[in-house]
Amino acid sequence: RAKADGRGSCRVFEPAMGVQALERRELEFDLRQALLNDEFELHYQPIYNLAEQRFTVCEALVRWRHPRRGLLGPGDFISVAEEMGLIVDIGKLVLKRACLECALWPEDVSVAVNISPLQFRRGDIVTSVAEALEGAALRPSRLELELTESVLLQDVAFTSLTMKLLHMRQVAISLDDFGTGYSSLSYMNELPLSKVKIDRSFLAGIEKANKAMLMLRGLTRLSAELGLSVVIEGVETETQLELITAATQVQMVQGYLFSRPLPGEEVRKILRDEREEASLRPAAMAIN
Ligand code: C2E
Ligand code: MG
Ligand code: MG
Ligand code: MG
């Protein structure tokens, strides 16, 4: 099109395209380097269990310590890594690191790892999960994999078989960002899912609109009735938490109100302090 428009528009149009293409190539180059130079790191966001009144799971979230651009979040690079196929190797690294980190936590805390669609289909996921668990000497039941609805809809037979293999090995599977993709309600019953994570977009209107609350309550109730445990993502305020606990039976909540994603050392400390407080509690009561 640029050519057909004549020389004038060519001069305006092509340099802009050139910059975009260059930036993309630079990003691809940097991503390959990042893997070689070990520039990826994991932060962990503790997920709060309301019934047990403690953090029972921490979600691993990948970060890229870019040599020039600083710390980048998944939004800056995951989709390109997925298109390049590089996500398979990044994902293996994430699995390995997350399991090693979880092995440092109290026995009753699990780690949740996000698995990209390509990693699930092409990455020999059952083997990489087994290797990561073995490498950390971690009980398989302490690992949860988070899949999105799009994964469940692609090649249902393969997905179902792979999920069953993982389930047989006691690795739990959660449906992430529930409610944002194409509906996979018909599969929810057949696939061995343990948990759904209701996307934070469902929290958006609950302070103001009754309809938003009804949606959140409906999704929570449906999931619970299917025997799934439920996490509500993106809880940021006390008001949201009050509304959620008043209107739903949700067991788990994740969001900035409880903790931001944090480096490993900080999460280790939070989990350790939480344990110490819990063990001090009965003693304190005896004194009163
Ligand atoms: P996700 O799996 O839904 O992870 C939750 C995202 O919500 C995280 O963003 C987290 O920082 C953010 N979040 C948590 N609580 C709150 C809150 O209260 N308010 C708001 N506004 N946001 C909150 P993050 O770390 O930027 O990750 C974005 C997405 O990138 C993740 O969404 C996940 O889909 C993907 N991702 C992260 N790590 C990995 C990874 O290791 N592998 C793959 N394949 N994808 C990953
Ligand atoms: Mg997730
Ligand atoms: Mg999510
Ligand atoms: Mg989300």
CSV table of C-alpha atoms and ligand atoms in Angstrom, one decimal:
chain,number,residue,atom,x,y,z
A,1,ARG,CA,0.0,0.0,0.0
A,2,ALA,CA,2.8,2.4,0.9
A,3,LYS,CA,4.2,2.0,-2.6
A,4,ALA,CA,0.9,2.5,-4.4
A,5,ASP,CA,0.4,5.7,-2.5
A,6,GLY,CA,3.4,7.2,-4.3
A,7,ARG,CA,6.8,8.5,-3.2
A,8,GLY,CA,5.5,11.2,-0.9
A,9,SER,CA,3.8,8.9,1.5
A,10,CYS,CA,6.6,6.4,1.3
A,11,ARG,CA,8.9,8.7,3.1
A,12,VAL,CA,6.5,9.2,6.0
A,13,PHE,CA,5.3,5.6,6.2
A,14,GLU,CA,8.4,3.4,5.8
A,15,PRO,CA,10.7,4.9,8.4
A,16,ALA,CA,8.0,4.4,11.0
A,17,MET,CA,7.6,0.8,10.0
A,18,GLY,CA,11.3,0.5,10.1
A,19,VAL,CA,11.5,1.6,13.7
A,20,GLN,CA,8.9,-0.9,14.8
A,21,ALA,CA,10.5,-3.7,13.0
A,22,LEU,CA,13.9,-2.8,14.4
A,23,GLU,CA,12.5,-2.6,18.0
A,24,ARG,CA,10.9,-6.0,17.5
A,25,ARG,CA,14.2,-7.5,16.2
A,26,GLU,CA,16.1,-5.9,19.1
A,27,LEU,CA,13.6,-7.4,21.6
A,28,GLU,CA,14.0,-10.8,20.0
A,29,PHE,CA,17.8,-10.6,20.1
A,30,ASP,CA,17.7,-9.4,23.8
A,31,LEU,CA,15.3,-12.2,24.7
A,32,ARG,CA,17.7,-14.8,23.4
A,33,GLN,CA,20.5,-13.1,25.3
A,34,ALA,CA,18.4,-13.0,28.4
A,35,LEU,CA,18.1,-16.7,28.5
A,36,LEU,CA,21.9,-17.2,28.0
A,37,ASN,CA,22.8,-14.5,30.5
A,38,ASP,CA,20.3,-15.7,33.1
A,39,GLU,CA,18.4,-12.4,33.2
A,40,PHE,CA,15.0,-13.8,34.2
A,41,GLU,CA,13.9,-13.9,37.9
A,42,LEU,CA,10.8,-14.8,39.7
A,43,HIS,CA,8.7,-12.8,42.1
A,44,TYR,CA,6.1,-14.5,44.2
A,45,GLN,CA,2.7,-13.3,45.3
A,46,PRO,CA,1.2,-15.0,48.4
A,47,ILE,CA,-2.4,-16.1,48.1
A,48,TYR,CA,-4.5,-15.8,51.3
A,49,ASN,CA,-6.7,-18.6,52.5
A,50,LEU,CA,-9.6,-17.0,54.4
A,51,ALA,CA,-10.7,-20.2,56.1
A,52,GLU,CA,-7.2,-21.1,57.3
A,53,GLN,CA,-6.2,-17.5,57.9
A,54,ARG,CA,-2.8,-17.9,56.3
A,55,PHE,CA,-1.0,-17.9,53.0
A,56,THR,CA,-1.4,-21.4,51.5
A,57,VAL,CA,-0.1,-20.8,47.9
A,58,CYS,CA,2.4,-18.3,46.3
A,59,GLU,CA,2.1,-17.6,42.6
A,60,ALA,CA,5.4,-17.4,40.7
A,61,LEU,CA,5.5,-14.4,38.3
A,62,VAL,CA,8.3,-14.0,35.9
A,63,ARG,CA,10.4,-10.8,35.6
A,64,TRP,CA,13.2,-9.8,33.3
A,65,ARG,CA,16.1,-7.8,34.6
A,66,HIS,CA,16.9,-6.1,31.3
A,67,PRO,CA,20.5,-4.8,31.2
A,68,ARG,CA,19.4,-1.4,29.8
A,69,ARG,CA,15.6,-1.1,30.4
A,70,GLY,CA,15.5,-2.3,34.0
A,71,LEU,CA,13.0,-4.7,35.5
A,72,LEU,CA,10.3,-5.7,33.0
A,73,GLY,CA,7.0,-7.5,33.7
A,74,PRO,CA,5.5,-10.3,31.6
A,75,GLY,CA,3.4,-7.8,29.7
A,76,ASP,CA,6.5,-6.5,28.1
A,77,PHE,CA,7.8,-9.8,26.7
A,78,ILE,CA,5.7,-12.9,27.2
A,79,SER,CA,3.7,-12.6,24.0
A,80,VAL,CA,6.8,-12.1,21.9
A,81,ALA,CA,8.6,-15.0,23.6
A,82,GLU,CA,5.5,-17.1,22.9
A,83,GLU,CA,5.6,-16.1,19.2
A,84,MET,CA,9.3,-16.9,19.0
A,85,GLY,CA,8.8,-20.2,20.7
A,86,LEU,CA,11.3,-19.1,23.4
A,87,ILE,CA,8.6,-19.4,26.0
A,88,VAL,CA,9.1,-23.1,26.1
A,89,ASP,CA,12.7,-22.7,27.5
A,90,ILE,CA,11.7,-19.7,29.7
A,91,GLY,CA,8.8,-21.8,31.0
A,92,LYS,CA,11.1,-24.7,31.9
A,93,LEU,CA,13.4,-22.4,33.8
A,94,VAL,CA,10.5,-20.9,35.6
A,95,LEU,CA,9.2,-24.3,36.6
A,96,LYS,CA,12.6,-25.4,37.9
A,97,ARG,CA,13.2,-22.2,39.9
A,98,ALA,CA,9.7,-22.1,41.3
A,99,CYS,CA,10.1,-25.7,42.6
A,100,LEU,CA,13.5,-24.9,44.2
A,101,GLU,CA,12.0,-21.9,45.9
A,102,CYS,CA,9.0,-23.7,47.2
A,103,ALA,CA,11.2,-26.3,48.8
A,104,LEU,CA,12.4,-23.5,51.1
A,105,TRP,CA,8.9,-22.7,52.3
A,106,PRO,CA,6.9,-24.4,55.1
A,107,GLU,CA,5.6,-27.9,54.1
A,108,ASP,CA,2.0,-26.7,53.8
A,109,VAL,CA,2.6,-23.9,51.3
A,110,SER,CA,2.4,-24.6,47.6
A,111,VAL,CA,3.7,-22.8,44.5
A,112,ALA,CA,1.6,-21.9,41.5
A,113,VAL,CA,3.2,-21.7,38.1
A,114,ASN,CA,1.7,-20.1,34.9
A,115,ILE,CA,2.0,-22.3,31.9
A,116,SER,CA,1.7,-20.7,28.4
A,117,PRO,CA,-0.3,-22.4,25.7
A,118,LEU,CA,2.8,-23.2,23.6
A,119,GLN,CA,4.6,-24.6,26.6
A,120,PHE,CA,1.6,-26.9,27.4
A,121,ARG,CA,1.3,-28.1,23.8
A,122,ARG,CA,4.9,-28.3,22.6
A,123,GLY,CA,7.0,-28.2,25.7
A,124,ASP,CA,6.8,-31.8,26.8
A,125,ILE,CA,5.1,-30.5,29.9
A,126,VAL,CA,4.7,-33.8,31.8
A,127,THR,CA,8.5,-34.4,31.6
A,128,SER,CA,9.5,-30.8,32.5
A,129,VAL,CA,7.2,-30.9,35.5
A,130,ALA,CA,8.7,-34.2,36.6
A,131,GLU,CA,12.2,-32.9,36.2
A,132,ALA,CA,11.5,-29.7,38.1
A,133,LEU,CA,9.9,-31.6,41.0
A,134,GLU,CA,12.8,-34.1,41.1
A,135,GLY,CA,15.4,-31.4,40.9
A,136,ALA,CA,14.0,-29.8,44.0
A,137,ALA,CA,12.9,-33.0,45.8
A,138,LEU,CA,9.5,-31.4,46.0
A,139,ARG,CA,6.3,-33.3,46.7
A,140,PRO,CA,4.2,-33.1,43.5
A,141,SER,CA,1.1,-32.0,45.5
A,142,ARG,CA,3.0,-28.7,46.3
A,143,LEU,CA,2.9,-27.7,42.7
A,144,GLU,CA,0.0,-26.1,40.9
A,145,LEU,CA,-0.1,-25.3,37.2
A,146,GLU,CA,-2.2,-22.3,36.1
A,147,LEU,CA,-3.7,-22.7,32.6
A,148,THR,CA,-5.9,-20.2,30.8
A,149,GLU,CA,-9.2,-21.0,29.1
A,150,SER,CA,-7.6,-20.8,25.6
A,151,VAL,CA,-5.4,-23.8,26.5
A,152,LEU,CA,-8.4,-25.9,27.4
A,153,LEU,CA,-10.1,-25.2,24.0
A,154,GLN,CA,-7.2,-26.1,21.8
A,155,ASP,CA,-7.0,-29.8,20.9
A,156,VAL,CA,-9.3,-31.0,23.6
A,157,ALA,CA,-8.2,-34.7,23.4
A,158,PHE,CA,-4.5,-33.8,23.9
A,159,THR,CA,-5.3,-31.3,26.6
A,160,SER,CA,-7.5,-33.8,28.5
A,161,LEU,CA,-4.9,-36.6,28.3
A,162,THR,CA,-2.1,-34.3,29.4
A,163,MET,CA,-4.1,-32.9,32.3
A,164,LYS,CA,-5.0,-36.5,33.4
A,165,LEU,CA,-1.3,-37.5,33.4
A,166,LEU,CA,-0.5,-34.5,35.6
A,167,HIS,CA,-3.5,-35.1,37.8
A,168,MET,CA,-2.4,-38.7,38.3
A,169,ARG,CA,0.9,-37.4,39.5
A,170,GLN,CA,-0.8,-35.3,42.1
A,171,VAL,CA,0.0,-32.0,40.3
A,172,ALA,CA,-3.0,-29.7,40.7
A,173,ILE,CA,-4.3,-27.6,37.8
A,174,SER,CA,-6.0,-24.2,38.1
A,175,LEU,CA,-8.0,-22.4,35.5
A,176,ASP,CA,-6.5,-18.9,35.4
A,177,ASP,CA,-8.3,-15.6,34.4
A,178,PHE,CA,-11.6,-17.5,34.6
A,179,GLY,CA,-14.4,-15.6,32.8
A,180,THR,CA,-12.3,-13.6,30.4
A,181,GLY,CA,-11.7,-16.1,27.5
A,182,TYR,CA,-14.2,-18.1,25.4
A,183,SER,CA,-16.5,-20.0,27.6
A,184,SER,CA,-15.1,-23.4,28.5
A,185,LEU,CA,-18.0,-24.2,30.8
A,186,SER,CA,-18.7,-27.5,29.0
A,187,TYR,CA,-15.2,-28.7,29.6
A,188,MET,CA,-15.0,-27.7,33.3
A,189,ASN,CA,-16.9,-30.8,34.3
A,190,GLU,CA,-14.8,-33.3,32.3
A,191,LEU,CA,-11.3,-32.0,32.8
A,192,PRO,CA,-9.4,-32.7,36.1
A,193,LEU,CA,-9.3,-29.1,37.4
A,194,SER,CA,-8.8,-28.4,41.1
A,195,LYS,CA,-9.3,-24.7,41.2
A,196,VAL,CA,-10.5,-21.7,39.3
A,197,LYS,CA,-9.1,-18.2,39.6
A,198,ILE,CA,-11.8,-15.6,38.9
A,199,ASP,CA,-10.2,-12.8,36.9
A,200,ARG,CA,-9.8,-9.4,38.6
A,201,SER,CA,-12.0,-7.7,35.9
A,202,PHE,CA,-15.0,-9.1,37.8
A,203,LEU,CA,-14.1,-7.0,40.8
A,204,ALA,CA,-14.2,-3.8,38.8
A,205,GLY,CA,-17.8,-2.8,39.4
A,206,ILE,CA,-18.7,-4.5,42.6
A,207,GLU,CA,-18.6,-1.4,44.8
A,208,LYS,CA,-21.2,0.3,42.6
A,209,ALA,CA,-23.2,-2.1,40.5
A,210,ASN,CA,-25.3,-4.9,41.8
A,211,LYS,CA,-25.0,-6.7,38.5
A,212,ALA,CA,-21.2,-7.0,38.9
A,213,MET,CA,-21.7,-8.5,42.3
A,214,LEU,CA,-24.2,-11.0,40.9
A,215,MET,CA,-21.8,-12.1,38.3
A,216,LEU,CA,-19.0,-12.6,40.8
A,217,ARG,CA,-21.3,-14.5,43.1
A,218,GLY,CA,-22.7,-16.6,40.3
A,219,LEU,CA,-19.2,-17.6,39.0
A,220,THR,CA,-18.0,-18.4,42.5
A,221,ARG,CA,-21.1,-20.5,43.3
A,222,LEU,CA,-20.9,-22.4,40.0
A,223,SER,CA,-17.3,-23.2,40.6
A,224,ALA,CA,-17.9,-24.4,44.1
A,225,GLU,CA,-20.8,-26.5,43.1
A,226,LEU,CA,-18.6,-28.2,40.5
A,227,GLY,CA,-16.3,-29.1,43.4
A,228,LEU,CA,-13.6,-26.6,42.5
A,229,SER,CA,-11.9,-24.4,45.0
A,230,VAL,CA,-12.0,-20.7,44.1
A,231,VAL,CA,-9.6,-17.8,44.2
A,232,ILE,CA,-10.7,-14.3,43.5
A,233,GLU,CA,-7.8,-12.3,41.9
A,234,GLY,CA,-7.0,-8.7,42.2
A,235,VAL,CA,-8.4,-7.8,45.6
A,236,GLU,CA,-7.0,-4.3,46.3
A,237,THR,CA,-9.3,-2.7,49.0
A,238,GLU,CA,-10.9,-3.5,52.3
A,239,THR,CA,-14.2,-2.6,50.8
A,240,GLN,CA,-13.8,-5.2,48.0
A,241,LEU,CA,-12.9,-7.8,50.6
A,242,GLU,CA,-15.9,-7.0,52.8
A,243,LEU,CA,-18.3,-7.2,49.8
A,244,ILE,CA,-16.7,-10.5,48.6
A,245,THR,CA,-16.9,-12.2,52.0
A,246,ALA,CA,-20.4,-11.0,52.6
A,247,ALA,CA,-21.7,-12.2,49.2
A,248,THR,CA,-19.7,-15.3,48.4
A,249,GLN,CA,-18.2,-18.4,50.1
A,250,VAL,CA,-14.8,-17.9,48.5
A,251,GLN,CA,-11.9,-19.5,50.3
A,252,MET,CA,-9.0,-17.8,48.7
A,253,VAL,CA,-8.1,-14.2,47.7
A,254,GLN,CA,-5.1,-12.8,45.9
A,255,GLY,CA,-4.3,-9.1,45.5
A,256,TYR,CA,-2.3,-6.1,46.5
A,257,LEU,CA,-4.4,-5.8,49.7
A,258,PHE,CA,-2.6,-8.9,51.0
A,259,SER,CA,0.7,-8.7,49.2
A,260,ARG,CA,2.3,-7.5,46.0
A,261,PRO,CA,4.5,-10.0,44.1
A,262,LEU,CA,7.8,-10.0,46.0
A,263,PRO,CA,11.3,-11.4,45.5
A,264,GLY,CA,12.0,-14.8,47.0
A,265,GLU,CA,13.8,-13.7,50.1
A,266,GLU,CA,10.9,-11.4,51.1
A,267,VAL,CA,8.3,-14.1,50.6
A,268,ARG,CA,10.4,-16.5,52.6
A,269,LYS,CA,10.4,-14.0,55.5
A,270,ILE,CA,6.7,-13.4,55.3
A,271,LEU,CA,6.0,-17.1,55.5
A,272,ARG,CA,8.4,-17.6,58.3
A,273,ASP,CA,7.0,-14.7,60.3
A,274,GLU,CA,3.5,-15.9,59.8
A,275,ARG,CA,4.5,-19.3,61.1
A,276,GLU,CA,6.1,-17.8,64.2
A,277,GLU,CA,3.1,-15.7,65.0
A,278,ALA,CA,0.8,-18.7,64.6
A,279,SER,CA,3.0,-20.7,67.0
A,280,LEU,CA,3.1,-17.8,69.5
A,281,ARG,CA,-0.7,-17.4,69.5
A,282,PRO,CA,-1.7,-20.1,72.0
A,283,ALA,CA,1.0,-19.1,74.4
A,284,ALA,CA,-0.2,-15.5,74.3
A,285,MET,CA,-3.7,-16.6,75.0
A,286,ALA,CA,-2.7,-18.6,78.0
A,287,ILE,CA,-1.1,-15.6,79.6
A,288,ASN,CA,-4.3,-13.5,79.4
B,1,C2E,P1,-1.9,-13.8,36.1
B,1,C2E,O1,-1.4,-15.2,36.0
B,1,C2E,O2,-3.4,-13.6,36.1
B,1,C2E,O3,-1.2,-13.1,37.3
B,1,C2E,C1,-1.7,-12.1,38.1
B,1,C2E,C2,-1.3,-10.8,37.6
B,1,C2E,O4,-2.1,-9.8,38.3
B,1,C2E,C3,0.2,-10.4,38.0
B,1,C2E,O5,0.7,-9.5,37.0
B,1,C2E,C4,0.0,-9.7,39.3
B,1,C2E,O6,1.1,-8.9,39.6
B,1,C2E,C5,-1.2,-8.9,39.1
B,1,C2E,N1,-1.9,-8.6,40.3
B,1,C2E,C6,-2.0,-9.3,41.5
B,1,C2E,N2,-2.7,-8.7,42.4
B,1,C2E,C7,-3.2,-7.6,41.8
B,1,C2E,C8,-4.0,-6.5,42.3
B,1,C2E,O7,-4.5,-6.5,43.4
B,1,C2E,N3,-4.3,-5.5,41.4
B,1,C2E,C9,-3.8,-5.5,40.1
B,1,C2E,N4,-4.1,-4.5,39.3
B,1,C2E,N5,-3.0,-6.5,39.6
B,1,C2E,C10,-2.7,-7.5,40.5
B,1,C2E,P2,2.0,-9.8,36.2
B,1,C2E,O8,3.1,-10.3,37.2
B,1,C2E,O9,2.3,-8.5,35.5
B,1,C2E,O10,1.7,-11.0,35.3
B,1,C2E,C11,0.8,-10.8,34.2
B,1,C2E,C12,0.5,-12.1,33.5
B,1,C2E,O11,1.7,-12.6,32.9
B,1,C2E,C13,0.1,-13.2,34.5
B,1,C2E,O12,-1.3,-13.0,34.8
B,1,C2E,C14,0.3,-14.4,33.6
B,1,C2E,O13,-0.7,-14.6,32.7
B,1,C2E,C15,1.6,-14.0,32.8
B,1,C2E,N6,2.8,-14.6,33.5
B,1,C2E,C16,3.4,-14.2,34.6
B,1,C2E,N7,4.5,-15.0,34.8
B,1,C2E,C17,4.5,-16.0,33.9
B,1,C2E,C18,5.3,-17.1,33.6
B,1,C2E,O14,6.2,-17.5,34.3
B,1,C2E,N8,5.0,-17.8,32.5
B,1,C2E,C19,3.9,-17.5,31.7
B,1,C2E,N9,3.7,-18.2,30.6
B,1,C2E,N10,3.1,-16.4,31.9
B,1,C2E,C20,3.4,-15.7,33.0
B,2,MG,MG,-1.7,-16.9,37.0
B,3,MG,MG,-4.7,-14.8,36.8
B,4,MG,MG,-5.3,-12.2,35.4
